[in-house]
PDB file of C-alpha atoms in Angstrom:
ATOM      1  CA  UNK A   1      40.402  44.412  -2.962  1.00 48.00           C
ATOM      2  CA  UNK A   2      37.319  44.520  -0.769  1.00 49.00           C
ATOM      3  CA  UNK A   3      35.014  44.178  -3.792  1.00 51.00           C
ATOM      4  CA  UNK A   4      36.849  41.107  -5.124  1.00 50.00           C
ATOM      5  CA  UNK A   5      36.592  39.438  -1.738  1.00 49.00           C
ATOM      6  CA  UNK A   6      32.866  40.255  -1.569  1.00 47.00           C
ATOM      7  CA  UNK A   7      32.360  38.638  -4.995  1.00 47.00           C
ATOM      8  CA  UNK A   8      34.107  35.447  -3.899  1.00 46.00           C
ATOM      9  CA  UNK A   9      32.112  35.409  -0.673  1.00 47.00           C
ATOM     10  CA  UNK A  10      28.802  35.618  -2.573  1.00 53.00           C
ATOM     11  CA  UNK A  11      29.601  32.537  -4.729  1.00 57.00           C
ATOM     12  CA  UNK A  12      30.600  30.332  -1.804  1.00 63.00           C
ATOM     13  CA  UNK A  13      28.096  27.648  -0.984  1.00 63.00           C
ATOM     14  CA  UNK A  14      26.768  27.634  -4.557  1.00 66.00           C
ATOM     15  CA  UNK A  15      27.134  25.250  -7.471  1.00 64.00           C
ATOM     16  CA  UNK A  16      25.851  26.196 -10.915  1.00 67.00           C
ATOM     17  CA  UNK A  17      24.139  29.139  -9.279  1.00 71.00           C
ATOM     18  CA  UNK A  18      22.178  26.932  -6.836  1.00 72.00           C
ATOM     19  CA  UNK A  19      22.323  27.183  -3.075  1.00 77.00           C
ATOM     20  CA  UNK A  20      24.240  24.278  -1.572  1.00 75.00           C
ATOM     21  CA  UNK A  21      21.202  23.322   0.514  1.00 77.00           C
ATOM     22  CA  UNK A  22      19.171  22.762  -2.687  1.00 77.00           C
ATOM     23  CA  UNK A  23      21.622  20.441  -4.441  1.00 79.00           C
ATOM     24  CA  UNK A  24      20.940  17.294  -2.408  1.00 81.00           C
ATOM     25  CA  UNK A  25      17.107  17.501  -2.605  1.00 81.00           C
ATOM     26  CA  UNK A  26      17.263  18.307  -6.331  1.00 82.00           C
ATOM     27  CA  UNK A  27      19.631  15.382  -6.947  1.00 84.00           C
ATOM     28  CA  UNK A  28      17.369  13.001  -5.015  1.00 84.00           C
ATOM     29  CA  UNK A  29      14.320  14.358  -6.859  1.00 83.00           C
ATOM     30  CA  UNK A  30      16.013  13.810 -10.222  1.00 86.00           C
ATOM     31  CA  UNK A  31      17.030  10.283  -9.165  1.00 88.00           C
ATOM     32  CA  UNK A  32      13.439   9.567  -8.093  1.00 84.00           C
ATOM     33  CA  UNK A  33      12.040  10.761 -11.431  1.00 83.00           C
ATOM     34  CA  UNK A  34      14.664   8.839 -13.415  1.00 87.00           C
ATOM     35  CA  UNK A  35      14.176   5.595 -11.481  1.00 86.00           C
ATOM     36  CA  UNK A  36      10.365   5.789 -11.527  1.00 82.00           C
ATOM     37  CA  UNK A  37      10.336   6.494 -15.262  1.00 83.00           C
ATOM     38  CA  UNK A  38      12.950   3.802 -15.839  1.00 87.00           C
ATOM     39  CA  UNK A  39      10.812   1.225 -14.039  1.00 87.00           C
ATOM     40  CA  UNK A  40       7.777   2.170 -16.138  1.00 86.00           C
ATOM     41  CA  UNK A  41       9.705   1.932 -19.411  1.00 87.00           C
ATOM     42  CA  UNK A  42      11.317  -1.358 -18.323  1.00 88.00           C
ATOM     43  CA  UNK A  43       7.902  -2.787 -17.401  1.00 87.00           C
ATOM     44  CA  UNK A  44       6.424  -1.737 -20.745  1.00 88.00           C
ATOM     45  CA  UNK A  45       9.422  -3.205 -22.571  1.00 89.00           C
ATOM     46  CA  UNK A  46       9.061  -6.517 -20.737  1.00 89.00           C
ATOM     47  CA  UNK A  47       5.316  -6.600 -21.430  1.00 87.00           C
ATOM     48  CA  UNK A  48       5.401  -5.626 -25.106  1.00 87.00           C
ATOM     49  CA  UNK A  49       8.739  -6.821 -26.464  1.00 89.00           C
ATOM     50  CA  UNK A  50       9.007 -10.052 -24.491  1.00 87.00           C
ATOM     51  CA  UNK A  51       5.278 -10.718 -24.088  1.00 87.00           C
ATOM     52  CA  UNK A  52       5.443 -11.046 -20.295  1.00 87.00           C
ATOM     53  CA  UNK A  53       1.789 -10.572 -19.325  1.00 85.00           C
ATOM     54  CA  UNK A  54       1.900 -11.723 -15.712  1.00 88.00           C
ATOM     55  CA  UNK A  55       1.341  -8.424 -13.924  1.00 83.00           C
ATOM     56  CA  UNK A  56       0.877  -9.975 -10.477  1.00 84.00           C
ATOM     57  CA  UNK A  57       4.234 -11.719 -10.842  1.00 89.00           C
ATOM     58  CA  UNK A  58       5.791  -8.456 -11.998  1.00 86.00           C
ATOM     59  CA  UNK A  59       4.353  -6.743  -8.908  1.00 83.00           C
ATOM     60  CA  UNK A  60       5.757  -9.514  -6.707  1.00 88.00           C
ATOM     61  CA  UNK A  61       9.206  -9.016  -8.259  1.00 90.00           C
ATOM     62  CA  UNK A  62       9.021  -5.254  -7.598  1.00 85.00           C
ATOM     63  CA  UNK A  63       7.905  -5.853  -4.018  1.00 86.00           C
ATOM     64  CA  UNK A  64      10.704  -8.367  -3.454  1.00 93.00           C
ATOM     65  CA  UNK A  65      13.320  -5.890  -4.731  1.00 92.00           C
ATOM     66  CA  UNK A  66      11.801  -3.181  -2.521  1.00 88.00           C
ATOM     67  CA  UNK A  67      12.067  -5.488   0.503  1.00 91.00           C
ATOM     68  CA  UNK A  68      15.694  -6.381  -0.256  1.00 96.00           C
ATOM     69  CA  UNK A  69      16.582  -2.727  -0.903  1.00 93.00           C
ATOM     70  CA  UNK A  70      14.963  -1.561   2.330  1.00 93.00           C
ATOM     71  CA  UNK A  71      16.766  -4.286   4.296  1.00 95.00           C
ATOM     72  CA  UNK A  72      20.076  -3.131   2.803  1.00 96.00           C
ATOM     73  CA  UNK A  73      19.275   0.499   3.687  1.00 93.00           C
ATOM     74  CA  UNK A  74      18.406  -0.605   7.235  1.00 95.00           C
ATOM     75  CA  UNK A  75      21.705  -2.494   7.565  1.00 95.00           C
ATOM     76  CA  UNK A  76      23.546   0.580   6.238  1.00 95.00           C
ATOM     77  CA  UNK A  77      21.968   2.634   9.023  1.00 93.00           C
ATOM     78  CA  UNK A  78      19.982   4.907   6.700  1.00 90.00           C
ATOM     79  CA  UNK A  79      16.911   4.626   8.951  1.00 90.00           C
ATOM     80  CA  UNK A  80      15.855   2.939  12.173  1.00 92.00           C
ATOM     81  CA  UNK A  81      13.578  -0.091  12.339  1.00 91.00           C
ATOM     82  CA  UNK A  82      10.108   0.575  13.716  1.00 88.00           C
ATOM     83  CA  UNK A  83       8.014  -2.331  14.958  1.00 89.00           C
ATOM     84  CA  UNK A  84       4.331  -2.249  14.057  1.00 87.00           C
ATOM     85  CA  UNK A  85       1.527  -4.708  14.618  1.00 91.00           C
ATOM     86  CA  UNK A  86       0.285  -6.632  11.593  1.00 91.00           C
ATOM     87  CA  UNK A  87      -3.180  -5.048  11.788  1.00 89.00           C
ATOM     88  CA  UNK A  88      -1.565  -1.608  11.511  1.00 87.00           C
ATOM     89  CA  UNK A  89       0.492  -2.510   8.440  1.00 88.00           C
ATOM     90  CA  UNK A  90      -1.863  -4.864   6.588  1.00 90.00           C
ATOM     91  CA  UNK A  91      -4.272  -2.200   5.194  1.00 88.00           C
ATOM     92  CA  UNK A  92      -1.352  -0.127   3.870  1.00 85.00           C
ATOM     93  CA  UNK A  93       0.326  -3.211   2.377  1.00 86.00           C
ATOM     94  CA  UNK A  94      -2.943  -4.296   0.719  1.00 88.00           C
ATOM     95  CA  UNK A  95      -3.497  -0.795  -0.685  1.00 85.00           C
ATOM     96  CA  UNK A  96       0.084  -0.683  -2.002  1.00 82.00           C
ATOM     97  CA  UNK A  97      -0.065  -4.078  -3.676  1.00 83.00           C
ATOM     98  CA  UNK A  98      -3.555  -3.465  -5.082  1.00 85.00           C
ATOM     99  CA  UNK A  99      -2.518  -0.099  -6.480  1.00 83.00           C
ATOM    100  CA  UNK A 100       0.645  -1.488  -8.089  1.00 83.00           C
ATOM    101  CA  UNK A 101      -1.160  -4.495  -9.608  1.00 85.00           C
ATOM    102  CA  UNK A 102      -3.856  -2.232 -11.069  1.00 85.00           C
ATOM    103  CA  UNK A 103      -1.251   0.223 -12.379  1.00 83.00           C
ATOM    104  CA  UNK A 104       0.717  -2.597 -14.018  1.00 84.00           C
ATOM    105  CA  UNK A 105      -2.486  -3.924 -15.603  1.00 86.00           C
ATOM    106  CA  UNK A 106      -3.171  -0.416 -16.884  1.00 85.00           C
ATOM    107  CA  UNK A 107       0.363  -0.182 -18.271  1.00 85.00           C
ATOM    108  CA  UNK A 108      -0.135  -3.496 -20.039  1.00 85.00           C
ATOM    109  CA  UNK A 109      -3.100  -2.161 -22.070  1.00 85.00           C
ATOM    110  CA  UNK A 110      -2.192   1.548 -22.395  1.00 83.00           C
ATOM    111  CA  UNK A 111       0.646   3.614 -23.801  1.00 84.00           C
ATOM    112  CA  UNK A 112       3.362   4.844 -21.456  1.00 82.00           C
ATOM    113  CA  UNK A 113       2.220   8.450 -22.003  1.00 80.00           C
ATOM    114  CA  UNK A 114      -1.352   7.745 -20.923  1.00 80.00           C
ATOM    115  CA  UNK A 115      -0.120   5.638 -18.002  1.00 81.00           C
ATOM    116  CA  UNK A 116       2.119   8.459 -16.754  1.00 79.00           C
ATOM    117  CA  UNK A 117      -0.687  11.024 -17.004  1.00 78.00           C
ATOM    118  CA  UNK A 118      -3.067   8.739 -15.121  1.00 79.00           C
ATOM    119  CA  UNK A 119      -0.447   8.062 -12.442  1.00 77.00           C
ATOM    120  CA  UNK A 120       0.079  11.788 -11.970  1.00 76.00           C
ATOM    121  CA  UNK A 121      -3.704  12.187 -11.790  1.00 77.00           C
ATOM    122  CA  UNK A 122      -3.810  10.241  -8.519  1.00 76.00           C
ATOM    123  CA  UNK A 123      -3.019  13.299  -6.350  1.00 75.00           C
ATOM    124  CA  UNK A 124      -5.667  15.636  -7.825  1.00 78.00           C
ATOM    125  CA  UNK A 125      -8.202  12.785  -7.834  1.00 80.00           C
ATOM    126  CA  UNK A 126      -7.594  12.070  -4.157  1.00 78.00           C
ATOM    127  CA  UNK A 127      -7.871  15.812  -3.403  1.00 78.00           C
ATOM    128  CA  UNK A 128     -11.196  15.948  -5.257  1.00 81.00           C
ATOM    129  CA  UNK A 129     -12.521  12.845  -3.492  1.00 82.00           C
ATOM    130  CA  UNK A 130     -11.392  14.287  -0.126  1.00 81.00           C
ATOM    131  CA  UNK A 131     -13.367  17.421  -0.928  1.00 83.00           C
ATOM    132  CA  UNK A 132     -16.482  15.480  -1.976  1.00 87.00           C
ATOM    133  CA  UNK A 133     -16.402  12.763   0.707  1.00 85.00           C
ATOM    134  CA  UNK A 134     -14.894  14.557   3.723  1.00 85.00           C
ATOM    135  CA  UNK A 135     -15.358  18.235   2.861  1.00 86.00           C
ATOM    136  CA  UNK A 136     -11.580  18.776   3.137  1.00 80.00           C
ATOM    137  CA  UNK A 137     -10.635  21.799   1.048  1.00 78.00           C
ATOM    138  CA  UNK A 138      -7.147  21.443  -0.454  1.00 73.00           C
ATOM    139  CA  UNK A 139      -4.544  24.108   0.233  1.00 68.00           C
ATOM    140  CA  UNK A 140      -4.583  26.933  -2.321  1.00 61.00           C
ATOM    141  CA  UNK A 141      -1.116  25.919  -3.554  1.00 58.00           C
ATOM    142  CA  UNK A 142      -1.091  24.098  -6.878  1.00 52.00           C
ATOM    143  CA  UNK A 143       1.660  21.526  -7.116  1.00 50.00           C
ATOM    144  CA  UNK A 144       3.938  21.294 -10.183  1.00 49.00           C
ATOM    145  CA  UNK A 145       2.610  17.759 -10.757  1.00 45.00           C
ATOM    146  CA  UNK A 146      -0.950  19.028 -10.993  1.00 50.00           C
ATOM    147  CA  UNK A 147       0.093  21.770 -13.409  1.00 47.00           C
ATOM    148  CA  UNK A 148       2.057  19.231 -15.458  1.00 48.00           C
ATOM    149  CA  UNK A 149      -0.948  16.952 -15.610  1.00 47.00           C
ATOM    150  CA  UNK A 150      -3.154  19.782 -16.829  1.00 48.00           C
ATOM    151  CA  UNK A 151      -0.644  20.617 -19.580  1.00 48.00           C
ATOM    152  CA  UNK A 152       0.124  17.008 -20.581  1.00 45.00           C
ATOM    153  CA  UNK A 153      -1.789  15.157 -23.261  1.00 44.00           C
ATOM    154  CA  UNK A 154      -1.626  11.387 -23.649  1.00 44.00           C
ATOM    155  CA  UNK A 155       0.364   9.746 -26.421  1.00 43.00           C
ATOM    156  CA  UNK A 156      -2.008   9.274 -29.370  1.00 42.00           C
ATOM    157  CA  UNK A 157      -0.093   6.434 -31.062  1.00 45.00           C
ATOM    158  CA  UNK A 158      -2.420   3.859 -29.543  1.00 47.00           C
ATOM    159  CA  UNK A 159      -6.155   4.387 -29.052  1.00 47.00           C
ATOM    160  CA  UNK A 160      -7.125   4.700 -25.405  1.00 49.00           C
ATOM    161  CA  UNK A 161      -9.240   1.794 -24.304  1.00 56.00           C
ATOM    162  CA  UNK A 162     -11.998   1.721 -21.734  1.00 55.00           C
ATOM    163  CA  UNK A 163     -10.296  -1.157 -19.917  1.00 56.00           C
ATOM    164  CA  UNK A 164      -7.107   0.867 -19.430  1.00 56.00           C
ATOM    165  CA  UNK A 165      -8.953   3.917 -18.117  1.00 57.00           C
ATOM    166  CA  UNK A 166     -11.061   1.706 -15.855  1.00 61.00           C
ATOM    167  CA  UNK A 167      -8.043  -0.069 -14.354  1.00 59.00           C
ATOM    168  CA  UNK A 168      -6.393   3.210 -13.455  1.00 58.00           C
ATOM    169  CA  UNK A 169      -9.653   4.597 -12.075  1.00 61.00           C
ATOM    170  CA  UNK A 170     -10.076   1.547  -9.843  1.00 62.00           C
ATOM    171  CA  UNK A 171      -6.467   1.961  -8.702  1.00 64.00           C
ATOM    172  CA  UNK A 172      -7.157   5.571  -7.720  1.00 60.00           C
ATOM    173  CA  UNK A 173     -10.308   4.551  -5.837  1.00 62.00           C
ATOM    174  CA  UNK A 174      -8.314   1.821  -4.091  1.00 59.00           C
ATOM    175  CA  UNK A 175      -5.854   4.371  -2.708  1.00 62.00           C
ATOM    176  CA  UNK A 176      -8.705   6.735  -1.749  1.00 60.00           C
ATOM    177  CA  UNK A 177     -10.420   3.992   0.272  1.00 63.00           C
ATOM    178  CA  UNK A 178      -7.188   3.336   2.155  1.00 60.00           C
ATOM    179  CA  UNK A 179      -6.843   7.030   2.955  1.00 59.00           C
ATOM    180  CA  UNK A 180     -10.459   7.151   4.120  1.00 61.00           C
ATOM    181  CA  UNK A 181      -9.772   4.300   6.541  1.00 65.00           C
ATOM    182  CA  UNK A 182      -6.681   6.115   7.834  1.00 61.00           C
ATOM    183  CA  UNK A 183      -8.679   9.278   8.547  1.00 61.00           C
ATOM    184  CA  UNK A 184     -11.386   7.437  10.528  1.00 61.00           C
TER     185      UNK A 184
END
């Protein structure tokens, strides 16, 4: 009887073999991946199938939905409001909007596969630029995203164009400049 009780005790707090404390972060991570990929596929669909080529307008629509969503989360008590001065927020807002506009322009001229690889490449690119510009050596841990980027190859259905690569490169440099200003 003692062994049966011990077996039941060892499965408590687990679901599908996972610790209970892992379920919520894994669910949120899966939701993040699904929503981010869904937005990319929806953007590409709107741009290719319906011929919507106004990437700045598309960015404005995304930003508007983000604002509305964050206001709803604030009203639901999911986080507390923090007041900041405009000069503190403006560089981050400019970097965000610039990055999204450049990414949407890149998506307009590239395949979704190449776009996703280039988006994932932001983190290793920033780490490399930090090393070159500031001498900051990244931690020896290699993230799953970096490993996935190394293993991933772009979709070859559409030839990669210089404009598409350039737009994503400028977007990565845009984010790097913002981070440089934050570190000064």
